[in-house]
Short mmCIF file of C-alpha atoms in Angstrom, two decimals:
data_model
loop_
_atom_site.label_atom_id
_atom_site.label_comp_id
_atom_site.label_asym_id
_atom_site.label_seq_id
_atom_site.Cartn_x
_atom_site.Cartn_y
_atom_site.Cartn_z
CA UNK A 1 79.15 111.47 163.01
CA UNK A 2 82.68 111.26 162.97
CA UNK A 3 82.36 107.44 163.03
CA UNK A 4 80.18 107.56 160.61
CA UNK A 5 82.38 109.49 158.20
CA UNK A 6 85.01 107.23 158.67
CA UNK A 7 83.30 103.89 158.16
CA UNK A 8 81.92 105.84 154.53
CA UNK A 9 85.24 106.66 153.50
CA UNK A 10 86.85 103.44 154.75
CA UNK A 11 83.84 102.12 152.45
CA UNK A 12 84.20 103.86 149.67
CA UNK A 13 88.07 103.09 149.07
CA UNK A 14 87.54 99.49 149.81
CA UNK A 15 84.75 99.66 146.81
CA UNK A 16 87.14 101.44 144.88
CA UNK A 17 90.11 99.06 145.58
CA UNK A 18 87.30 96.11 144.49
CA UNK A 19 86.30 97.51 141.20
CA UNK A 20 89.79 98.35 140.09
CA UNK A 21 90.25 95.43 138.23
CA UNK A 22 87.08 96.05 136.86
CA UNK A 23 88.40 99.64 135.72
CA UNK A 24 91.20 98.37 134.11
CA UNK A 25 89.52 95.69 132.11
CA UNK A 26 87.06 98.02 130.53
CA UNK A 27 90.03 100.40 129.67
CA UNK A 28 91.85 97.59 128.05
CA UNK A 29 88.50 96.90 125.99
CA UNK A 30 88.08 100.48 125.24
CA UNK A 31 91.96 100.51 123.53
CA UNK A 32 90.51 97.38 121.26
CA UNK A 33 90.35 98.23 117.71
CA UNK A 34 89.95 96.26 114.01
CA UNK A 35 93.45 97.02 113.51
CA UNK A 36 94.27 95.51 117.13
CA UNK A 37 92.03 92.75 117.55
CA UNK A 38 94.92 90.68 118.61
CA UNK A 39 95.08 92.37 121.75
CA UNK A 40 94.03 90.03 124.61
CA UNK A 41 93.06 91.69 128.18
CA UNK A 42 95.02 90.74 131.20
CA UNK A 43 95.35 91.32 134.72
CA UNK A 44 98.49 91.63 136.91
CA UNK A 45 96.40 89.23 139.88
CA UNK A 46 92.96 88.66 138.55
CA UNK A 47 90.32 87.42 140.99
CA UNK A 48 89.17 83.87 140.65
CA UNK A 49 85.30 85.08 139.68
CA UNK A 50 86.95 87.52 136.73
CA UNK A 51 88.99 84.35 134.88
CA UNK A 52 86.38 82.71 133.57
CA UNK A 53 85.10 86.29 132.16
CA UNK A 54 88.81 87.31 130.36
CA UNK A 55 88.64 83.80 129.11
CA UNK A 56 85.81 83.78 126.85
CA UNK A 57 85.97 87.18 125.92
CA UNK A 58 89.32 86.67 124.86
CA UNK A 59 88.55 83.32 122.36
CA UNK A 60 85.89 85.85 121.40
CA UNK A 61 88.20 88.28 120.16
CA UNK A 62 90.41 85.19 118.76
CA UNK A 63 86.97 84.35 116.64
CA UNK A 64 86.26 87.78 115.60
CA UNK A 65 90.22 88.26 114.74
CA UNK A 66 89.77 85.41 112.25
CA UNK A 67 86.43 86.56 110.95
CA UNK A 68 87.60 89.72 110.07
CA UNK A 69 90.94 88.25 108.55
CA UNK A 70 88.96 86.45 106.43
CA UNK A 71 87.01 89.21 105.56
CA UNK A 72 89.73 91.34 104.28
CA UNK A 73 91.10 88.31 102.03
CA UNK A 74 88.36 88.08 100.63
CA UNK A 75 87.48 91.74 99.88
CA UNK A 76 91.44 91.53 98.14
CA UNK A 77 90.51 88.31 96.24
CA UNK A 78 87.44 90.13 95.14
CA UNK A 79 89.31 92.79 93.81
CA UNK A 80 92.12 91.02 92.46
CA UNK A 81 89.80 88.83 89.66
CA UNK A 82 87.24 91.70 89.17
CA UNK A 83 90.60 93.88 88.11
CA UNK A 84 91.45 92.06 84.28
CA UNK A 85 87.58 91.67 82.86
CA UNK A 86 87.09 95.20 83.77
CA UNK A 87 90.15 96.58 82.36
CA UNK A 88 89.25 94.51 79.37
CA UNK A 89 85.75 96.17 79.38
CA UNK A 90 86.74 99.89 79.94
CA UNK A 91 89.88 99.06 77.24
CA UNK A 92 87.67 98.06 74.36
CA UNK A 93 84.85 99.98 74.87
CA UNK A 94 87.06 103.21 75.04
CA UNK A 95 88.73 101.71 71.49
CA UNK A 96 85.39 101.89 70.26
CA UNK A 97 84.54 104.87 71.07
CA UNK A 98 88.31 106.45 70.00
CA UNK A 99 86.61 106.87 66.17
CA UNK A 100 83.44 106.37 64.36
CA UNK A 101 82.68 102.97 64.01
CA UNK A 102 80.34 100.86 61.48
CA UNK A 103 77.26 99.03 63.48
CA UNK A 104 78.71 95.34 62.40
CA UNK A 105 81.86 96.78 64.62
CA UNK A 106 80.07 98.12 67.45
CA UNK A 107 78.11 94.74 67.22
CA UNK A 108 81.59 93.15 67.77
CA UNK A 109 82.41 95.18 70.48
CA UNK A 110 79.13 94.56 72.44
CA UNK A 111 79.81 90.65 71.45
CA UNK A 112 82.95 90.76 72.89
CA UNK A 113 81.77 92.77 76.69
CA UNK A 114 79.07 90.71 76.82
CA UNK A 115 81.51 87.97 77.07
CA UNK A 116 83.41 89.35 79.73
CA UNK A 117 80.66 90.55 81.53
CA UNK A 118 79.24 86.93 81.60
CA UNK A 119 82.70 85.74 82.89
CA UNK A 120 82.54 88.32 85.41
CA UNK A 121 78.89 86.64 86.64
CA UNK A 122 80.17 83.34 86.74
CA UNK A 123 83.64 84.65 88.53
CA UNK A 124 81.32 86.60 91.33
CA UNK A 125 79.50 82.66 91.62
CA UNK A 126 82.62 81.56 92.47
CA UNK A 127 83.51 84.21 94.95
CA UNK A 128 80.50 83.77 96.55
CA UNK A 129 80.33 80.16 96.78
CA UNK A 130 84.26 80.33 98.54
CA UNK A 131 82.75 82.89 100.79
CA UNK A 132 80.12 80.04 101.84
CA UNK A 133 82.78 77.26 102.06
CA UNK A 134 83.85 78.34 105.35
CA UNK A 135 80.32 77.62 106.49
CA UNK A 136 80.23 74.45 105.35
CA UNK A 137 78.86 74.94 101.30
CA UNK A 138 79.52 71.51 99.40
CA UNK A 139 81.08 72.18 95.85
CA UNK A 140 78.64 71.22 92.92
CA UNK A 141 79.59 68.38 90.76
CA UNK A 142 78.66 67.62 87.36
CA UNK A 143 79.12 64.42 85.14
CA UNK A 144 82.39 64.26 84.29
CA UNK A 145 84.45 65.87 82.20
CA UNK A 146 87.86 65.75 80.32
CA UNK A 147 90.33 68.43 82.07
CA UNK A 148 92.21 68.47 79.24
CA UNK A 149 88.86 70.47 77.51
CA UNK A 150 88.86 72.67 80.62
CA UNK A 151 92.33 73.27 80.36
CA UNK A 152 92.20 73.97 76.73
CA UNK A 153 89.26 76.69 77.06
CA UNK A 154 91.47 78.26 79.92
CA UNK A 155 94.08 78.27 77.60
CA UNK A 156 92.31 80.04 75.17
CA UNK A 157 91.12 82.59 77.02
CA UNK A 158 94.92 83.36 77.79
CA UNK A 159 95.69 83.32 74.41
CA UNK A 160 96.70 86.81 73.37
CA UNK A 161 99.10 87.14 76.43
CA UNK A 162 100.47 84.06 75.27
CA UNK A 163 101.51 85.60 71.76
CA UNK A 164 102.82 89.12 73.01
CA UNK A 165 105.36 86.87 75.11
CA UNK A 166 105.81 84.70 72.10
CA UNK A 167 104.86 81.15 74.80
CA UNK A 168 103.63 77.91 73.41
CA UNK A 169 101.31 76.24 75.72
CA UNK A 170 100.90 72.36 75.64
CA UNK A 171 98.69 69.81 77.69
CA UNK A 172 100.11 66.59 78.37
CA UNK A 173 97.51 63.78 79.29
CA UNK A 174 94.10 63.53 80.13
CA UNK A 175 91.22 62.34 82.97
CA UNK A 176 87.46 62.36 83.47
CA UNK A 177 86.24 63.79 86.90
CA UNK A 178 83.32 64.78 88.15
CA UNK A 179 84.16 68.43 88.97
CA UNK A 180 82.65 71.77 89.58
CA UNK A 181 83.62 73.17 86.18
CA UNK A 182 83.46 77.20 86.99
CA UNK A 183 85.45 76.64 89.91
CA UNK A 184 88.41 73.95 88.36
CA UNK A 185 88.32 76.04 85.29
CA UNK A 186 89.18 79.16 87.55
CA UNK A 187 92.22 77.68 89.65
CA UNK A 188 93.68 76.66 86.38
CA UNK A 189 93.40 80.05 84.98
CA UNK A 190 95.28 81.26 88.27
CA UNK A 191 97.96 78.81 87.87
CA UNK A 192 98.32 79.43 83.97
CA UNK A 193 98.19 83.22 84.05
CA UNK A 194 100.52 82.97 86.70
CA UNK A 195 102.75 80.54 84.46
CA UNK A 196 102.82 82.88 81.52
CA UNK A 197 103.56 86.50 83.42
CA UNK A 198 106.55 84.99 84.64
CA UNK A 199 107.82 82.87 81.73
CA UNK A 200 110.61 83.01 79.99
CA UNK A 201 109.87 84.59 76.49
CA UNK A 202 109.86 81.87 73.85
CA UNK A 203 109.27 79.28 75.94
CA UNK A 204 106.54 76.32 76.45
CA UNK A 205 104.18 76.36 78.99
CA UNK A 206 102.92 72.48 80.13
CA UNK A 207 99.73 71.42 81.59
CA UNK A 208 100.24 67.69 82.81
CA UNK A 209 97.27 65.74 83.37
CA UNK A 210 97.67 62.56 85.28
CA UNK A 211 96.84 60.15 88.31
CA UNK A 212 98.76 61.52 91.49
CA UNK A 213 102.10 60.00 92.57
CA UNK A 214 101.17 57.11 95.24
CA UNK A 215 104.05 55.98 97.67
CA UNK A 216 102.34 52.69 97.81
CA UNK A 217 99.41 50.37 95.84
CA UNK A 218 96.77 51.15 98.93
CA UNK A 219 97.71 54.73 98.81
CA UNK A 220 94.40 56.72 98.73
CA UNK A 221 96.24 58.93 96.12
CA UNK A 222 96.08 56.17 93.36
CA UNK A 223 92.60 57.32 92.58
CA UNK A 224 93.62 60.98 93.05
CA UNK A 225 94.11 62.90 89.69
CA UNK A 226 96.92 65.76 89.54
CA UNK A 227 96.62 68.79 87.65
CA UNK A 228 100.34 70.51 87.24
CA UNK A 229 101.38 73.84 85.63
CA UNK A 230 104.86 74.12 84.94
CA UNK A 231 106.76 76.90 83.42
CA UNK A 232 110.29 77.71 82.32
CA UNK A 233 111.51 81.07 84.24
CA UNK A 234 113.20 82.05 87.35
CA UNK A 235 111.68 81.15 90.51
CA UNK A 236 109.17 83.24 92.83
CA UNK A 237 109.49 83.53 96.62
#
């Protein structure tokens, strides 16, 4: 018996001393959270069989570290666009409501949100289509089209922040591409709204339109066309 009782505890802590690394991994897994996905598990001396294991679980984690990275851009980009064509919606729908209002202005009114609202349709598109690109989603291409159009409706929708600052915007040059139209027509309203918050007042804001510069004549950039915004202003980090 005594035997016995010692082989069972000599057992039992050899077991013990075994599964420790085992212990310790699922403790480190446990302490894993979304806002410490970066953590990686490790062991002081794993055992050959258990490398392997920590390996894959840790490019797992890696994966799921980008995924949810991605994620949270994103949600913020989602935000970020929704934030003016619903401010412009609540804004002028509260106007219209500030007073009693004739039906030919409420019929304005409605004009007007429907037109936001329709931008706000295509601008989800969008969002959703970049939330596919990751997985591969091809951009849609029409015939072409003159940018300087596209830049000229973008301008236009930018035009009353233009005249509170008192800017003059100009578009130098021209080129037809075959382009996906929602989505060009949305980077250049980025770059432009961007270009008139933080441009000097008075100044001219310039859309240049024009084949991209090419180091040499069998440069694949020769048939390349370059879209720049350029503003007068002090400069951003």
């Amino acid at each position: 018996l005594g035997a016995g009782a010692a082989v069972a505890a000599g057992a039992s802590w050899h077991v013990r001393r075994q599964l420790r690394p085992l212990v310790d991994l699922a403790a480190q897994t446990r302490a894993i959270s979304p806002r410490r996905l970066g953590q990686q598990l490790a062991l002081a001396d794993p055992a050959e069989e258990l490398l392997p294991w920590i390996e894959q679980f840790n490019a797992l984690m890696t994966r799921l570290e980008q995924a949810y990275s991605q994620l949270e851009g994103f949600n913020a980009d989602v935000a970020h666009e929704l934030r003016t064509p619903l401010a412009n919606l609540i804004g002028e729908t509260e106007v219209a409501l500030a007073r009693e209002r004739s039906a030919e202005s409420l019929r304005d009114t409605l004009l007007s949100n429907l037109e936001e609202m329709q931008r706000m349709s295509v601008l989800v598109n969008d969002m959703l289509f970049l939330s596919q690109a990751d997985r591969g989603a091809a951009a849609r291409r029409g015939a072409p089209v003159s940018l300087a159009a596209l830049a000229q409706q973008v301008i236009e929708f930018h035009e009353a922040a233009c005249e509170d600052a008192g800017l003059r915007v100009q578009v130098e040059g021209d080129a037809r591409v075959a382009v996906d139209e929602p989505l060009v027509k949305r980077a250049l309203s980025n770059l432009i709204g961007n270009a008139v918050r933080f441009a000097e007042p008075g100044s001219t804001v310039s859309v240049h339109i024009g084949p991209a510069a090419a180091a040499t004549p069998d440069d694949p950039r020769r048939e390349q066309v370059q879209v720049l915004v350029q503003n007068t202003g002090a400069g951003v980090d």
